[in-house]
Amino acid sequence: MTDSPEPIERSLFEAPPMAEQERMVEAILFASTEPVTVADLEQRLPHGCDPAEALVHLRKRYEGRGVHLVRVGDAHAFRTAPDLGHLMRKETVEQRKLSRAAIETLAIIAYHQPVTRTEIEEIRGVAVSRGTVDQLLELEWIRLGRRRMTPGRPVTFVVTEQFLDHFGLESARDLPGLKELRAAGLLDSRPLPGSPSRGEDEDEASVGQSELFED
Amino acid sequence: MTDSPEPIERSLFEAPPMAEQERMVEAILFASTEPVTVADLEQRLPHGCDPAEALVHLRKRYEGRGVHLVRVGDAHAFRTAPDLGHLMRKETVEQRKLSRAAIETLAIIAYHQPVTRTEIEEIRGVAVSRGTVDQLLELEWIRLGRRRMTPGRPVTFVVTEQFLDHFGLESARDLPGLKELRAAGLLDSRPLPGSPSRGEDEDEASVGQSELFED
Amino acid sequence: MSDDWTAVERLPPADRLAAEALIIDVDGFEGPLDLLLTLSRTQKVDLRRISILQLADQYLGFITRAHALRIELAADYLVMAAWLAFLKSRLLLPPEPGEDGPTAEELAAHLAFQLERLEAMREAAARLMARDQLGRDFFARGLPEDVALNRKVTYSATLLDLMRAYARTRTKDEFRPFVMDRDHVFTMEQALDRMRGLIGYAGDWAELTSFLPEGWDGNPMRRRSSTAAHFAAVLELAKRGQVELRQGETFAPIQLRRKDP
């Protein structure tokens, strides 16, 4: 290959050496405010780069270090090595637990997504305050999903990648199912005999995640 | 040394190996956007650790990488390598355009600190508007220093660690051309001949940057 | 006026042109010192060797031109002009014997120092702004895991919390504990609705207990609930100015009557 006629070939030829690509990916992942996908990297690196390969090198380089390169959904990000989490505790002094209402709402969204506010209220048996939903939105643990194609076209809520990130889940499918909850003793109360069946409304609510409970 | 009677000796003995300390420092610095001081590191690392040494190792490890370990005053931080700035268009924060007055005022404060508003006005030959100072305060590039021990006890201004961080300076000594300006006498506070001498106050004025040259 | 003009004419042509160009831009100057610094550049010498006398001429020429063009100049420009005129005369005349104060040379040297210092600061500012800058050329961690953005984590929950919460919601609605109790609860809203209808007839003082609904005075739980609800309701009505309340002494019966508008 002496003089390539194709400009695309030329720029491929000109891609920076892999060590340089690795530096670039390192800098981008470091500075990015959210996990970065390979497609995203491809767009931002000079033409002809191979971010997937650079990521492999980079991941290896950070193995055993204080910071790891981890996958978050389709994307990649640096994270403190899990065994060093205790060092971060100093900053989390003012940690506040989520209110019971918030964590329950979050759990329902995670297990039943996409789910409407009405459905959440049906499951919790109490009204969901605006503040609770706003807090979860603000934490970026939930976001608005598609509107339901039913009268009123209510909005639905789904959990976000940040949610998965925070709870160390690769996907919402990794949430333990009801059977496992029961096995873990977290769901020991049996339904009261003769309590009204929840009927269709439950079916509707659990459409999104129903497959979680099938195994 | 089998069974040390001194508890402090024991905990020194128990400090994790340097490689582990390096990982810990790496994790803490990586996790923070703000530079972290050595004192802070000392507090967060297990007793007996030597963060200063760990920092030396760490700095070396990141030489030539996409991310560097930099010093900012008494603190340290990871920052992306400046030569990769072009890849970061997405991360670039829209910087508020500083007025010429603001830039000059900032430089005067940096090179003459601690400096009073009157002194800034003497140097620039015009009044310093409140908005200019407010803007710099708001950016957290300057802050109030000690009051001058002269009649009226005027406040002084000094630059902050954020200023050093923003301009990639290890310390105020590293301001470009500082030594030359000093040698040329251009950082002296020279009153107009015949005007009432400013006495001690003048001595105090030059303490800030003059002490930088005492070594 | 013609004298002023000749003063300007006496300037070397290059300076005069420069001074004229400057006048157009008078708003672009940050005060007299800035203007002097710009004028001094036309001398094309090291600021330490600048001729203050020549600079004073240039400045005074500028002021004169501005006057002629009826350009409003800020007071400090005129103050500087007066001072420079004074300095010029002192520089040209031999010092009066026995005169106190600084010499004209000292004053001129100070002005030169001020100009040099201002220029030095301008250069320093330019060099500072030319440095690599955070957020433009180099960057901090975008996804910090502590303090700053740890706000996210400040409201934290573990996976276990999440599972427990979910387990709670899946078991809770089977009990529906409050549904059973509803029979014995009289709400304030209900009481308020009732009272609104009744006070119209209560022209004279009447005891609160006499307003309790039928069937709510036997069962102690129901009596307590309805009494509390009605008490809260009349407080609300009193607040709105619709009833008056009184109580003879502690624990005495509470009485109310309609308040006439």
XYZ file of C-alpha atoms in Angstrom:
691
model
C 0.000 0.000 0.000
C 1.924 3.013 -1.175
C -0.485 5.721 -2.090
C -4.041 4.958 -1.216
C -6.610 6.520 -3.548
C -9.439 6.309 -1.006
C -9.525 9.208 1.416
C -11.177 6.976 3.995
C -8.305 4.571 3.681
C -5.906 7.373 4.197
C -7.467 8.544 7.377
C -7.633 4.996 8.641
C -3.985 4.840 7.962
C -3.488 7.986 9.947
C -5.224 6.850 13.108
C -3.003 7.545 16.100
C -1.075 4.627 17.615
C -3.012 2.456 20.047
C -1.116 3.832 23.061
C -2.313 7.287 22.092
C -5.869 6.079 21.544
C -5.750 4.599 25.001
C -4.688 7.956 26.459
C -7.551 9.623 24.635
C -10.142 7.167 25.868
C -8.731 7.499 29.351
C -9.098 11.273 29.301
C -12.600 11.186 27.851
C -13.881 8.651 30.355
C -12.267 10.566 33.170
C -13.791 13.905 32.254
C -17.191 12.724 31.098
C -20.107 13.431 33.369
C -21.719 10.144 32.527
C -20.661 6.707 31.367
C -19.593 6.765 27.718
C -20.608 4.259 25.060
C -18.263 2.840 22.444
C -20.304 4.602 19.764
C -19.792 7.860 21.604
C -16.065 7.269 21.808
C -15.936 6.455 18.133
C -17.476 9.803 17.350
C -15.098 11.727 19.524
C -11.844 10.020 18.650
C -9.984 10.807 15.432
C -11.182 8.862 12.450
C -9.977 5.297 12.226
C -9.558 4.738 15.948
C -10.671 1.536 17.599
C -12.103 2.523 20.962
C -13.207 -1.018 21.761
C -9.642 -2.198 21.627
C -8.390 0.835 23.514
C -10.944 0.032 26.218
C -9.605 -3.494 26.522
C -6.099 -2.155 27.069
C -7.299 0.486 29.441
C -9.351 -1.943 31.487
C -6.278 -4.119 31.849
C -4.133 -1.173 32.823
C -6.467 -0.315 35.700
C -6.787 -3.870 36.940
C -5.826 -4.016 40.571
C -5.564 -0.234 40.791
C -7.511 2.033 43.115
C -9.861 2.821 40.268
C -11.425 0.374 37.843
C -12.839 0.692 34.412
C -16.329 -0.768 34.630
C -19.225 -1.336 32.286
C -22.496 0.402 33.053
C -25.149 -0.862 30.689
C -23.746 -0.172 27.227
C -21.327 2.380 28.520
C -18.033 2.578 30.329
C -16.882 4.576 33.300
C -14.192 4.745 35.958
C -15.221 3.684 39.424
C -13.479 3.429 42.738
C -12.372 -0.132 43.387
C -15.095 -1.705 45.512
C -12.654 -2.708 48.268
C -11.757 0.962 48.766
C -15.331 2.153 49.216
C -14.626 2.685 52.903
C -12.230 5.506 52.030
C -15.083 7.460 50.515
C -17.074 7.306 53.660
C -15.705 10.516 55.051
C -17.538 12.437 52.394
C -20.790 10.641 52.974
C -21.183 11.803 56.553
C -24.331 13.695 55.770
C -25.815 10.729 54.026
C -29.513 10.609 54.437
C -31.558 7.517 54.003
C -34.280 7.693 51.455
C -37.651 8.067 53.052
C -39.741 4.974 53.245
C -42.141 6.412 50.707
C -39.310 7.127 48.302
C -37.651 3.747 48.534
C -40.957 1.944 48.169
C -41.857 4.020 45.169
C -38.436 3.393 43.708
C -38.736 -0.338 44.307
C -42.128 -0.452 42.622
C -40.814 1.430 39.630
C -37.805 -0.867 39.392
C -39.878 -4.033 39.563
C -42.841 -2.892 37.509
C -41.405 -0.468 35.023
C -42.823 1.128 32.989
C -45.390 2.074 35.604
C -47.786 4.982 36.023
C -48.301 6.993 39.155
C -51.764 5.526 39.581
C -50.344 2.053 39.445
C -47.737 2.918 42.039
C -50.476 4.229 44.273
C -52.495 1.085 43.767
C -49.553 -1.062 44.744
C -48.514 1.039 47.724
C -52.082 1.617 48.831
C -51.388 5.277 49.521
C -51.046 8.402 47.468
C -47.590 9.111 46.103
C -46.644 12.668 46.871
C -45.219 14.867 44.185
C -42.151 15.447 46.352
C -41.326 11.760 46.423
C -41.396 11.420 42.665
C -39.486 14.673 42.250
C -36.806 13.508 44.622
C -36.289 10.301 42.665
C -36.232 12.236 39.416
C -33.725 14.643 40.876
C -31.518 11.804 42.023
C -31.779 10.635 38.438
C -32.724 7.199 39.597
C -35.980 7.326 37.672
C -37.037 9.113 34.553
C -40.159 9.485 32.482
C -40.857 6.587 30.154
C -43.269 6.483 27.255
C -46.826 7.565 27.830
C -49.275 4.740 28.331
C -51.649 4.309 25.381
C -54.695 4.427 27.639
C -57.235 7.187 28.268
C -55.508 10.230 29.654
C -52.233 8.964 28.240
C -50.565 8.883 31.648
C -46.791 9.157 31.832
C -44.865 6.140 33.013
C -41.731 5.945 35.080
C -38.732 3.754 34.492
C -35.410 3.430 36.278
C -32.272 4.962 34.807
C -28.776 3.822 34.108
C -27.692 5.838 37.138
C -30.032 3.710 39.202
C -28.394 0.541 37.888
C -25.040 2.123 38.478
C -25.855 3.020 42.058
C -27.213 -0.369 42.974
C -24.480 -2.198 41.114
C -26.860 -3.830 38.650
C -26.076 -4.512 35.037
C -29.743 -4.396 34.124
C -33.126 -4.260 35.821
C -33.407 -7.955 35.120
C -30.782 -8.537 37.758
C -33.195 -7.473 40.470
C -33.995 -10.455 42.619
C -37.403 -11.909 41.805
C -40.261 -12.481 44.210
C -39.252 -16.094 44.730
C -35.789 -15.060 45.718
C -37.156 -12.393 48.025
C -39.237 -15.040 49.677
C -36.296 -17.406 49.889
C -34.265 -14.672 51.508
C -36.965 -14.270 54.127
C -37.828 -10.797 52.935
C -41.282 -11.753 51.867
C -42.439 -14.058 54.560
C -45.976 -12.813 54.962
C -48.368 -14.893 53.002
C -51.404 -13.206 51.555
C -54.309 -13.314 53.966
C -56.809 -15.939 52.940
C -59.821 -14.404 51.334
C -58.216 -11.063 50.620
C -59.497 -9.692 47.351
C -57.508 -10.646 44.306
C -55.999 -7.613 42.672
C -57.189 -8.596 39.248
C -56.284 -6.959 35.987
C -54.762 -3.934 37.532
C -51.925 -6.035 38.784
C -51.516 -7.649 35.419
C -51.209 -4.299 33.802
C -48.826 -3.036 36.360
C -46.482 -5.932 36.040
C -46.394 -6.135 32.275
C -43.037 -4.441 32.066
C -41.159 -6.642 34.426
C -43.421 -9.670 34.476
C -40.763 -11.788 32.894
C -38.720 -11.309 36.023
C -41.037 -13.496 37.924
C -41.463 -16.236 35.463
C -38.468 -18.257 36.392
C 10.371 -5.715 67.121
C 8.033 -8.354 68.416
C 5.482 -6.718 70.618
C 5.731 -2.980 70.637
C 4.528 -1.350 73.825
C 3.734 1.968 72.125
C 0.344 2.045 70.454
C 1.567 4.598 67.950
C 4.406 2.284 67.009
C 1.989 -0.528 66.530
C -0.247 1.366 64.194
C 2.725 2.586 62.227
C 3.720 -0.993 61.949
C 0.310 -1.843 60.672
C 0.175 0.711 57.891
C -0.672 -0.972 54.595
C 2.158 -1.514 52.109
C 3.059 1.458 49.936
C 1.488 -0.093 46.833
C -1.779 -0.267 48.699
C -1.436 3.286 49.992
C -0.902 4.379 46.423
C -4.129 2.656 45.379
C -5.973 4.371 48.197
C -4.668 7.806 47.312
C -5.501 7.093 43.690
C -9.083 6.194 44.586
C -9.602 9.255 46.766
C -8.149 11.697 44.245
C -9.985 10.079 41.373
C -13.260 10.337 43.189
C -12.992 14.058 43.760
C -13.348 16.971 41.379
C -11.670 19.240 43.886
C -8.010 18.975 44.767
C -7.444 17.082 48.020
C -4.841 18.252 50.530
C -2.174 15.991 51.972
C -3.630 16.666 55.415
C -6.986 15.496 54.164
C -5.456 12.362 52.714
C -3.697 11.691 55.978
C -7.003 11.836 57.774
C -8.698 9.490 55.401
C -5.985 6.904 55.037
C -5.388 4.293 57.721
C -3.142 5.441 60.505
C 0.566 5.419 59.734
C 0.231 5.961 56.010
C 2.518 8.343 54.154
C 0.384 10.038 51.510
C 3.219 12.329 50.425
C 5.293 9.364 49.350
C 2.323 7.653 47.761
C 1.722 10.830 45.766
C 5.267 10.760 44.418
C 4.752 7.213 43.149
C 1.359 8.007 41.792
C 2.512 11.085 39.954
C 5.177 9.039 38.259
C 2.718 6.324 37.347
C 0.487 8.784 35.510
C 3.249 10.552 33.647
C 2.469 10.613 29.967
C -1.011 9.175 30.488
C -4.292 10.763 29.384
C -4.825 11.872 32.957
C -2.172 13.544 35.109
C -1.653 14.031 38.771
C -1.163 17.745 39.376
C -0.364 19.842 42.405
C -2.584 22.761 43.308
C -1.269 24.671 46.294
C -1.179 22.184 49.152
C -3.496 19.852 47.344
C -3.430 17.333 44.545
C -5.857 16.391 41.835
C -6.181 14.339 38.694
C -6.651 16.402 35.554
C -6.786 15.396 31.920
C -3.641 16.030 29.905
C -3.855 19.500 28.325
C -2.863 18.171 24.903
C -6.122 16.222 24.748
C -8.329 19.256 25.307
C -9.559 19.104 21.724
C -11.322 15.795 22.430
C -13.294 17.325 25.257
C -15.460 19.690 23.342
C -18.442 18.017 24.929
C -17.170 18.622 28.430
C -16.093 22.183 27.816
C -17.988 24.496 30.055
C -19.072 27.698 28.451
C -16.797 30.180 30.143
C -18.241 33.502 30.954
C -16.324 36.054 29.003
C -14.406 38.166 31.451
C -14.180 41.865 30.786
C -10.784 43.405 30.276
C -11.225 45.154 33.611
C -11.898 41.820 35.318
C -8.890 40.122 33.759
C -6.579 42.964 34.700
C -7.959 43.143 38.195
C -7.447 39.412 38.560
C -3.842 39.643 37.399
C -3.156 42.542 39.742
C -4.573 40.620 42.679
C -2.555 37.519 41.770
C 0.741 39.378 41.392
C 0.301 41.894 44.192
C -1.614 39.912 46.774
C -2.695 40.739 49.358
C -3.884 43.950 47.774
C -6.541 46.503 48.640
C -9.053 47.959 46.274
C -7.313 51.333 46.484
C -4.050 49.762 45.407
C -5.735 48.047 42.477
C -7.162 51.402 41.468
C -3.754 53.026 41.741
C -2.290 50.464 39.418
C -5.092 50.561 36.879
C -5.575 54.306 37.156
C -9.370 53.927 37.288
C -12.009 52.996 39.791
C -12.663 49.281 40.156
C -16.339 48.688 39.755
C -18.151 46.614 42.304
C -19.339 44.255 39.570
C -15.801 43.400 38.562
C -14.804 42.341 42.035
C -18.108 40.545 42.555
C -17.611 38.576 39.389
C -14.188 37.399 40.486
C -15.487 36.558 43.943
C -18.343 34.642 42.426
C -15.973 32.635 40.266
C -14.159 31.887 43.522
C -10.931 32.991 41.939
C -10.369 35.633 44.588
C -11.372 35.897 48.204
C -10.994 38.376 51.017
C -7.653 38.265 52.768
C -6.775 39.797 56.106
C -7.660 43.383 56.712
C -4.817 45.817 56.365
C -3.704 47.238 59.738
C -4.028 50.811 58.557
C -6.627 53.487 59.191
C -9.934 52.287 57.872
C -8.676 48.711 58.073
C -9.367 48.088 54.390
C -9.975 44.530 53.234
C -7.432 42.905 51.001
C -7.930 40.447 48.189
C -5.962 37.289 47.511
C -6.327 34.560 44.913
C -7.771 31.200 45.837
C -6.849 27.590 45.316
C -9.577 27.434 42.676
C -7.697 30.132 40.814
C -4.519 28.050 40.916
C -6.487 24.998 39.857
C -8.153 26.803 37.014
C -4.916 28.085 35.567
C -2.939 24.935 36.242
C -0.582 26.585 38.731
C 1.089 24.632 41.490
C 1.372 27.725 43.623
C 1.253 31.506 43.371
C 5.042 31.382 42.930
C 4.516 29.833 39.542
C 2.705 32.800 38.095
C 4.348 33.466 34.768
C 7.036 36.141 34.882
C 6.647 36.767 38.600
C 10.380 36.752 39.330
C 11.189 39.132 36.509
C 8.465 41.544 37.553
C 9.713 41.398 41.082
C 13.312 42.003 40.030
C 12.229 44.963 37.909
C 10.580 46.467 40.985
C 7.225 46.437 39.259
C 5.503 44.699 42.140
C 6.619 47.332 44.627
C 4.007 49.551 46.084
C 5.513 52.962 45.415
C 3.485 55.936 46.598
C 3.394 59.134 44.629
C 6.354 61.231 45.790
C 5.213 63.825 48.245
C 2.016 62.010 49.148
C 1.733 61.039 52.798
C 3.838 57.943 53.318
C 1.823 54.805 53.784
C 4.333 53.547 56.328
C 3.878 50.075 57.800
C 0.977 49.455 55.601
C 3.297 49.449 52.651
C 5.531 46.896 54.283
C 2.542 44.706 54.875
C 1.408 45.084 51.312
C 4.420 43.345 49.926
C 4.498 40.556 52.462
C 2.357 38.235 50.424
C 4.415 37.766 47.336
C 7.734 38.878 48.805
C 7.880 36.009 51.219
C 7.723 33.703 48.263
C 11.262 34.706 47.417
C 12.839 34.280 50.735
C 14.208 30.849 50.047
C -8.768 78.629 20.897
C -6.321 79.291 18.118
C -3.524 78.863 20.640
C -4.829 75.437 21.441
C -4.895 74.586 17.819
C -1.325 75.603 17.318
C -0.411 73.451 20.307
C -1.798 70.505 18.443
C -0.212 71.550 15.198
C 3.136 71.586 16.898
C 2.927 67.842 17.464
C 4.815 65.710 14.988
C 2.405 64.667 12.234
C 2.459 60.985 13.226
C 1.465 61.845 16.788
C -1.218 64.171 15.592
C -2.733 61.474 13.425
C -2.516 59.033 16.275
C -4.137 61.508 18.632
C -6.947 62.059 16.181
C -7.480 58.352 15.761
C -7.578 57.971 19.525
C -10.235 60.575 19.974
C -12.694 58.549 17.994
C -12.075 55.766 20.453
C -12.319 57.797 23.628
C -14.884 55.480 25.156
C -12.535 52.588 24.625
C -10.089 53.880 27.212
C -10.103 52.843 30.782
C -9.178 56.186 32.158
C -6.309 58.639 31.723
C -3.556 56.189 32.627
C -4.714 53.794 29.950
C -4.778 56.625 27.437
C -1.288 57.738 28.480
C -0.009 54.207 28.051
C -1.419 54.071 24.549
C 0.047 57.460 23.689
C 3.422 56.453 25.059
C 3.636 53.622 22.540
C 3.991 56.193 19.761
C 7.338 57.132 21.239
C 8.589 53.648 20.408
C 11.046 53.552 23.276
C 11.428 51.495 26.422
C 8.940 52.829 28.940
C 11.842 53.536 31.275
C 13.263 55.937 28.765
C 10.049 57.581 27.854
C 9.946 61.361 27.584
C 7.341 62.465 30.047
C 7.519 65.965 28.637
C 6.624 64.694 25.190
C 3.945 62.460 26.674
C 2.440 65.424 28.518
C 2.301 67.285 25.190
C 0.626 64.343 23.510
C -1.942 64.064 26.261
C -2.685 67.773 26.356
C -3.002 67.720 22.584
C -5.493 64.916 22.855
C -7.563 66.820 25.397
C -7.509 69.928 23.234
C -8.645 67.999 20.205
C -11.424 66.387 22.169
C -12.528 69.821 23.312
C -12.546 71.146 19.797
C -14.654 68.198 18.699
C -16.982 68.843 21.627
C -16.401 65.384 23.017
C -17.421 65.053 26.624
C -14.513 63.850 28.691
C -14.846 62.418 32.161
C -13.558 64.573 34.977
C -10.532 62.419 35.677
C -9.218 63.078 32.173
C -9.326 66.779 32.917
C -7.717 66.317 36.316
C -4.893 64.430 34.660
C -4.563 67.182 32.059
C -4.246 69.816 34.748
C -1.692 67.743 36.590
C 0.337 67.120 33.446
C 0.263 70.838 32.584
C 1.589 71.521 36.064
C 4.232 68.833 35.718
C 5.234 70.172 32.327
C 5.777 73.669 33.664
C 7.793 72.291 36.562
C 9.918 70.258 34.206
C 10.600 73.239 31.990
C 11.338 75.782 34.718
C 14.274 75.661 37.091
C 13.127 74.766 40.627
C 12.376 77.652 42.928
C 15.035 77.896 45.575
C 13.839 76.563 48.923
C 10.836 74.872 47.402
C 9.447 71.931 49.340
C 8.048 68.702 48.077
C 9.088 66.300 45.394
C 11.033 67.468 42.396
C 9.513 67.462 38.947
C 11.886 64.651 38.020
C 10.581 62.517 40.866
C 7.028 63.094 39.777
C 7.875 62.273 36.172
C 9.715 59.138 37.242
C 6.688 58.057 39.220
C 4.413 58.502 36.244
C 6.811 56.461 34.140
C 6.772 53.787 36.832
C 2.986 53.738 36.865
C 2.865 53.292 33.122
C 5.428 50.551 33.177
C 3.627 48.778 35.994
C 0.287 48.994 34.243
C 1.796 47.607 31.072
C 3.488 44.822 33.018
C 0.168 43.883 34.576
C -1.513 43.854 31.185
C 1.104 41.494 29.865
C 0.843 39.339 32.949
C -2.922 39.197 32.500
C -2.519 38.174 28.872
C -0.039 35.453 29.773
C -2.339 34.233 32.494
C -5.300 33.981 30.159
C -3.146 32.221 27.564
C -2.460 29.369 29.979
C -4.237 26.066 29.713
C -7.432 26.456 31.672
C -9.540 24.061 33.652
C -12.765 23.297 31.835
C -11.310 24.442 28.533
C -7.978 22.732 28.002
C -7.826 20.276 30.833
C -10.599 18.741 32.861
C -11.523 17.467 36.251
C -13.253 14.199 36.930
C -16.681 14.447 35.377
C -18.293 11.852 37.565
C -16.983 12.573 41.018
C -17.755 9.918 43.546
C -17.591 12.007 46.657
C -18.672 15.241 48.272
C -19.675 17.517 45.471
C -21.970 15.193 43.584
C -22.304 12.822 46.449
C -25.550 14.631 47.024
C -26.732 11.825 44.827
C -25.438 9.377 47.294
C -26.510 11.453 50.226
C -29.920 9.968 49.705
C -28.584 6.532 49.458
C -30.130 3.147 49.602
C -28.749 -0.299 49.234
C -30.081 -3.065 47.114
C -31.237 -4.708 50.318
C -33.234 -1.603 51.252
C -34.811 -1.701 47.861
C -35.741 -5.344 48.121
C -37.109 -4.897 51.631
C -39.172 -1.959 50.498
C -40.553 -3.939 47.635
C -41.319 -6.890 49.858
C -43.136 -4.479 52.182
C -45.344 -3.143 49.441
C -46.116 -6.621 48.187
C -47.341 -7.725 51.595
C -48.835 -4.569 52.956
C -51.898 -4.200 50.856
C -53.090 -7.607 51.853
C -53.760 -6.261 55.367
C -55.363 -2.952 54.532
C -55.462 -2.136 58.240
C -57.301 1.162 58.102
C -60.243 -0.021 56.083
C -61.603 -1.907 59.082
C -61.237 1.095 61.370
C -63.036 3.485 59.131
C -66.369 2.684 60.795
C -65.211 4.280 64.009
C -63.575 7.328 62.554
C -65.379 10.603 62.138
C -63.242 12.947 60.101
C -62.944 16.656 60.631
C -64.176 17.247 57.103
C -67.360 15.356 57.880
C -67.774 17.284 61.103
C -67.197 20.560 59.341
C -69.843 19.723 56.780
C -72.329 18.877 59.504
C -71.570 21.914 61.615
C -71.888 24.271 58.705
C -75.476 23.138 58.332
C -76.221 23.237 62.052
C -74.828 26.558 63.216
C -77.453 28.421 61.292
C -79.942 27.262 63.938
C -77.708 27.808 66.950
C -78.695 31.340 67.809
C -77.935 30.982 71.500
C -75.104 29.364 73.427
C -75.241 25.610 73.065
C -72.920 22.885 74.230
C -70.619 21.294 71.719
C -71.611 17.800 72.850
C -75.172 18.480 71.816
C -74.006 18.676 68.214
C -72.600 15.152 68.116
C -74.397 13.017 65.584
C -76.721 10.248 66.551
C -75.168 6.880 67.012
C -71.773 8.366 67.820
C -72.201 8.919 71.512
C -72.435 5.335 72.755
C -69.349 3.452 71.699
C -66.390 5.162 73.459
C -64.153 4.907 70.414
C -66.774 6.523 68.209
C -67.543 9.148 70.818
C -63.913 10.147 71.103
C -63.495 10.314 67.365
C -66.624 12.360 66.761
C -65.898 14.695 69.694
C -62.394 15.339 68.457
C -63.610 15.880 64.912
C -66.314 18.305 65.967
C -64.026 20.158 68.315
C -61.522 20.637 65.489
C -64.351 21.670 63.202
C -65.655 24.407 65.520
C -62.140 25.715 66.040
C -61.929 26.022 62.300
C -65.299 27.791 62.179
C -64.216 30.135 64.957
C -61.104 30.936 63.027
C -63.250 31.819 60.072
C -65.337 34.056 62.313
C -68.516 32.058 61.886
C -68.978 30.973 65.505
C -67.999 32.139 68.955
C -66.687 29.721 71.553
C -66.518 29.856 75.313
C -65.575 27.644 78.193
C -66.328 28.592 81.793
C -63.257 26.913 83.255
C -60.831 24.113 82.565
C -62.716 20.943 81.585
C -66.046 22.782 81.666
C -68.321 22.110 78.720
C -67.430 24.005 75.581
C -70.227 26.205 74.294
C -70.707 27.850 70.971
C -73.086 30.125 69.173
C -73.351 31.608 65.769
C -71.510 34.839 65.314
C -73.537 37.436 63.535
C -71.762 38.833 60.574
